[in-house]
Amino acid sequence: MVSKQILPLLVGLLFVQCTTSASVMEQIRPRAVFDLNCPANQIQVVEIAGGGAGVGTYGAIGCGQRVRYETVCSFDGSQCSIKVATAANSPKPTE
């Protein structure tokens, strides 16, 4: 019987996580417009690594450049601290 009580909670948490990622990506886009000096419609934001407790790593790609952001967000994703982890014009790592 416990599983019937937990299932709605797990589904709800999954929904919140998806909503939060989308919300965070939309908060990153205006920052990427500035950092990349690129129009918003040419920027793609992707989740690189999602963590628990509102922590994540995202990338923004546009106008031949890319930048990586680290985020710490409220549980619902409505407020985020976004910092540049890798500058837009930094050299690509060599292997």
mmCIF file with all atom_site columns, C-alpha atoms in Angstrom:
data_model
loop_
_atom_site.group_PDB
_atom_site.id
_atom_site.type_symbol
_atom_site.label_atom_id
_atom_site.label_alt_id
_atom_site.label_comp_id
_atom_site.label_asym_id
_atom_site.label_entity_id
_atom_site.label_seq_id
_atom_site.pdbx_PDB_ins_code
_atom_site.Cartn_x
_atom_site.Cartn_y
_atom_site.Cartn_z
_atom_site.occupancy
_atom_site.B_iso_or_equiv
_atom_site.pdbx_formal_charge
_atom_site.auth_seq_id
_atom_site.auth_comp_id
_atom_site.auth_asym_id
_atom_site.auth_atom_id
_atom_site.pdbx_PDB_model_num
ATOM 1  C CA . MET A 1 1  ? 0.000  0.000  0.000   1.00 0.00 ? 1  MET A CA 1
ATOM 2  C CA . VAL A 1 2  ? 2.899  2.366  0.611   1.00 0.00 ? 2  VAL A CA 1
ATOM 3  C CA . SER A 1 3  ? 3.883  2.240  -3.057  1.00 0.00 ? 3  SER A CA 1
ATOM 4  C CA . LYS A 1 4  ? 0.472  3.630  -4.045  1.00 0.00 ? 4  LYS A CA 1
ATOM 5  C CA . GLN A 1 5  ? 1.138  6.627  -1.819  1.00 0.00 ? 5  GLN A CA 1
ATOM 6  C CA . ILE A 1 6  ? 4.689  7.164  -3.063  1.00 0.00 ? 6  ILE A CA 1
ATOM 7  C CA . LEU A 1 7  ? 3.966  6.841  -6.790  1.00 0.00 ? 7  LEU A CA 1
ATOM 8  C CA . PRO A 1 8  ? 2.139  10.205 -7.115  1.00 0.00 ? 8  PRO A CA 1
ATOM 9  C CA . LEU A 1 9  ? 4.979  11.880 -5.228  1.00 0.00 ? 9  LEU A CA 1
ATOM 10 C CA . LEU A 1 10 ? 7.594  10.410 -7.558  1.00 0.00 ? 10 LEU A CA 1
ATOM 11 C CA . VAL A 1 11 ? 5.616  11.433 -10.638 1.00 0.00 ? 11 VAL A CA 1
ATOM 12 C CA . GLY A 1 12 ? 5.249  14.930 -9.191  1.00 0.00 ? 12 GLY A CA 1
ATOM 13 C CA . LEU A 1 13 ? 8.976  15.206 -8.532  1.00 0.00 ? 13 LEU A CA 1
ATOM 14 C CA . LEU A 1 14 ? 9.744  14.079 -12.078 1.00 0.00 ? 14 LEU A CA 1
ATOM 15 C CA . PHE A 1 15 ? 7.381  16.744 -13.449 1.00 0.00 ? 15 PHE A CA 1
ATOM 16 C CA . VAL A 1 16 ? 8.963  19.435 -11.261 1.00 0.00 ? 16 VAL A CA 1
ATOM 17 C CA . GLN A 1 17 ? 12.461 18.413 -12.415 1.00 0.00 ? 17 GLN A CA 1
ATOM 18 C CA . CYS A 1 18 ? 11.474 18.665 -16.106 1.00 0.00 ? 18 CYS A CA 1
ATOM 19 C CA . THR A 1 19 ? 9.761  21.994 -15.528 1.00 0.00 ? 19 THR A CA 1
ATOM 20 C CA . THR A 1 20 ? 12.744 23.268 -13.557 1.00 0.00 ? 20 THR A CA 1
ATOM 21 C CA . SER A 1 21 ? 15.237 22.392 -16.321 1.00 0.00 ? 21 SER A CA 1
ATOM 22 C CA . ALA A 1 22 ? 13.126 24.218 -18.905 1.00 0.00 ? 22 ALA A CA 1
ATOM 23 C CA . SER A 1 23 ? 12.780 27.213 -16.588 1.00 0.00 ? 23 SER A CA 1
ATOM 24 C CA . VAL A 1 24 ? 16.527 27.338 -15.934 1.00 0.00 ? 24 VAL A CA 1
ATOM 25 C CA . MET A 1 25 ? 17.322 27.116 -19.657 1.00 0.00 ? 25 MET A CA 1
ATOM 26 C CA . GLU A 1 26 ? 15.063 30.094 -20.323 1.00 0.00 ? 26 GLU A CA 1
ATOM 27 C CA . GLN A 1 27 ? 16.856 32.075 -17.605 1.00 0.00 ? 27 GLN A CA 1
ATOM 28 C CA . ILE A 1 28 ? 20.229 31.227 -19.160 1.00 0.00 ? 28 ILE A CA 1
ATOM 29 C CA . ARG A 1 29 ? 19.258 32.375 -22.669 1.00 0.00 ? 29 ARG A CA 1
ATOM 30 C CA . PRO A 1 30 ? 19.347 36.182 -21.985 1.00 0.00 ? 30 PRO A CA 1
ATOM 31 C CA . ARG A 1 31 ? 22.691 35.791 -20.239 1.00 0.00 ? 31 ARG A CA 1
ATOM 32 C CA . ALA A 1 32 ? 24.030 33.830 -23.230 1.00 0.00 ? 32 ALA A CA 1
ATOM 33 C CA . VAL A 1 33 ? 22.785 36.541 -25.625 1.00 0.00 ? 33 VAL A CA 1
ATOM 34 C CA . PHE A 1 34 ? 25.049 38.979 -23.805 1.00 0.00 ? 34 PHE A CA 1
ATOM 35 C CA . ASP A 1 35 ? 28.013 36.646 -23.232 1.00 0.00 ? 35 ASP A CA 1
ATOM 36 C CA . LEU A 1 36 ? 28.086 35.368 -26.817 1.00 0.00 ? 36 LEU A CA 1
ATOM 37 C CA . ASN A 1 37 ? 27.006 38.673 -28.414 1.00 0.00 ? 37 ASN A CA 1
ATOM 38 C CA . CYS A 1 38 ? 24.519 36.613 -30.397 1.00 0.00 ? 38 CYS A CA 1
ATOM 39 C CA . PRO A 1 39 ? 20.751 36.961 -31.090 1.00 0.00 ? 39 PRO A CA 1
ATOM 40 C CA . ALA A 1 40 ? 18.489 34.801 -28.902 1.00 0.00 ? 40 ALA A CA 1
ATOM 41 C CA . ASN A 1 41 ? 17.031 32.970 -31.904 1.00 0.00 ? 41 ASN A CA 1
ATOM 42 C CA . GLN A 1 42 ? 20.522 31.685 -32.784 1.00 0.00 ? 42 GLN A CA 1
ATOM 43 C CA . ILE A 1 43 ? 21.319 30.328 -29.313 1.00 0.00 ? 43 ILE A CA 1
ATOM 44 C CA . GLN A 1 44 ? 20.707 26.752 -28.256 1.00 0.00 ? 44 GLN A CA 1
ATOM 45 C CA . VAL A 1 45 ? 20.777 25.969 -24.528 1.00 0.00 ? 45 VAL A CA 1
ATOM 46 C CA . VAL A 1 46 ? 21.378 22.373 -23.446 1.00 0.00 ? 46 VAL A CA 1
ATOM 47 C CA . GLU A 1 47 ? 21.560 20.641 -20.089 1.00 0.00 ? 47 GLU A CA 1
ATOM 48 C CA . ILE A 1 48 ? 25.001 19.096 -19.620 1.00 0.00 ? 48 ILE A CA 1
ATOM 49 C CA . ALA A 1 49 ? 24.622 17.689 -16.120 1.00 0.00 ? 49 ALA A CA 1
ATOM 50 C CA . GLY A 1 50 ? 21.632 17.988 -13.871 1.00 0.00 ? 50 GLY A CA 1
ATOM 51 C CA . GLY A 1 51 ? 22.259 17.592 -10.218 1.00 0.00 ? 51 GLY A CA 1
ATOM 52 C CA . GLY A 1 52 ? 20.037 17.337 -7.233  1.00 0.00 ? 52 GLY A CA 1
ATOM 53 C CA . ALA A 1 53 ? 18.939 20.242 -5.085  1.00 0.00 ? 53 ALA A CA 1
ATOM 54 C CA . GLY A 1 54 ? 18.727 22.706 -7.979  1.00 0.00 ? 54 GLY A CA 1
ATOM 55 C CA . VAL A 1 55 ? 22.378 22.440 -9.025  1.00 0.00 ? 55 VAL A CA 1
ATOM 56 C CA . GLY A 1 56 ? 23.219 21.927 -12.697 1.00 0.00 ? 56 GLY A CA 1
ATOM 57 C CA . THR A 1 57 ? 25.562 22.589 -15.593 1.00 0.00 ? 57 THR A CA 1
ATOM 58 C CA . TYR A 1 58 ? 24.257 23.980 -18.884 1.00 0.00 ? 58 TYR A CA 1
ATOM 59 C CA . GLY A 1 59 ? 25.811 24.936 -22.185 1.00 0.00 ? 59 GLY A CA 1
ATOM 60 C CA . ALA A 1 60 ? 24.858 27.690 -24.607 1.00 0.00 ? 60 ALA A CA 1
ATOM 61 C CA . ILE A 1 61 ? 25.899 27.484 -28.254 1.00 0.00 ? 61 ILE A CA 1
ATOM 62 C CA . GLY A 1 62 ? 25.499 30.235 -30.835 1.00 0.00 ? 62 GLY A CA 1
ATOM 63 C CA . CYS A 1 63 ? 27.266 32.326 -33.463 1.00 0.00 ? 63 CYS A CA 1
ATOM 64 C CA . GLY A 1 64 ? 30.169 29.883 -33.634 1.00 0.00 ? 64 GLY A CA 1
ATOM 65 C CA . GLN A 1 65 ? 30.873 30.106 -29.898 1.00 0.00 ? 65 GLN A CA 1
ATOM 66 C CA . ARG A 1 66 ? 29.914 28.247 -26.771 1.00 0.00 ? 66 ARG A CA 1
ATOM 67 C CA . VAL A 1 67 ? 29.878 28.891 -23.053 1.00 0.00 ? 67 VAL A CA 1
ATOM 68 C CA . ARG A 1 68 ? 29.254 26.661 -20.040 1.00 0.00 ? 68 ARG A CA 1
ATOM 69 C CA . TYR A 1 69 ? 27.227 27.812 -17.032 1.00 0.00 ? 69 TYR A CA 1
ATOM 70 C CA . GLU A 1 70 ? 26.912 26.418 -13.529 1.00 0.00 ? 70 GLU A CA 1
ATOM 71 C CA . THR A 1 71 ? 23.608 27.067 -11.797 1.00 0.00 ? 71 THR A CA 1
ATOM 72 C CA . VAL A 1 72 ? 22.175 26.882 -8.305  1.00 0.00 ? 72 VAL A CA 1
ATOM 73 C CA . CYS A 1 73 ? 18.397 27.298 -8.284  1.00 0.00 ? 73 CYS A CA 1
ATOM 74 C CA . SER A 1 74 ? 15.442 27.317 -5.954  1.00 0.00 ? 74 SER A CA 1
ATOM 75 C CA . PHE A 1 75 ? 13.487 24.056 -5.859  1.00 0.00 ? 75 PHE A CA 1
ATOM 76 C CA . ASP A 1 76 ? 10.940 25.281 -8.418  1.00 0.00 ? 76 ASP A CA 1
ATOM 77 C CA . GLY A 1 77 ? 13.584 26.843 -10.694 1.00 0.00 ? 77 GLY A CA 1
ATOM 78 C CA . SER A 1 78 ? 12.068 30.311 -10.432 1.00 0.00 ? 78 SER A CA 1
ATOM 79 C CA . GLN A 1 79 ? 15.239 31.928 -9.050  1.00 0.00 ? 79 GLN A CA 1
ATOM 80 C CA . CYS A 1 80 ? 18.738 30.923 -10.122 1.00 0.00 ? 80 CYS A CA 1
ATOM 81 C CA . SER A 1 81 ? 22.292 31.995 -9.560  1.00 0.00 ? 81 SER A CA 1
ATOM 82 C CA . ILE A 1 82 ? 24.059 31.568 -12.902 1.00 0.00 ? 82 ILE A CA 1
ATOM 83 C CA . LYS A 1 83 ? 27.827 31.817 -13.281 1.00 0.00 ? 83 LYS A CA 1
ATOM 84 C CA . VAL A 1 84 ? 30.105 31.296 -16.253 1.00 0.00 ? 84 VAL A CA 1
ATOM 85 C CA . ALA A 1 85 ? 32.156 28.127 -15.829 1.00 0.00 ? 85 ALA A CA 1
ATOM 86 C CA . THR A 1 86 ? 33.964 28.315 -19.192 1.00 0.00 ? 86 THR A CA 1
ATOM 87 C CA . ALA A 1 87 ? 34.285 31.580 -21.099 1.00 0.00 ? 87 ALA A CA 1
ATOM 88 C CA . ALA A 1 88 ? 32.853 31.856 -24.603 1.00 0.00 ? 88 ALA A CA 1
ATOM 89 C CA . ASN A 1 89 ? 36.176 32.364 -26.337 1.00 0.00 ? 89 ASN A CA 1
ATOM 90 C CA . SER A 1 90 ? 38.260 30.000 -24.230 1.00 0.00 ? 90 SER A CA 1
ATOM 91 C CA . PRO A 1 91 ? 40.317 27.448 -26.150 1.00 0.00 ? 91 PRO A CA 1
ATOM 92 C CA . LYS A 1 92 ? 38.823 24.012 -26.598 1.00 0.00 ? 92 LYS A CA 1
ATOM 93 C CA . PRO A 1 93 ? 40.514 21.318 -24.522 1.00 0.00 ? 93 PRO A CA 1
ATOM 94 C CA . THR A 1 94 ? 42.938 19.044 -26.348 1.00 0.00 ? 94 THR A CA 1
ATOM 95 C CA . GLU A 1 95 ? 42.917 15.310 -25.893 1.00 0.00 ? 95 GLU A CA 1
#
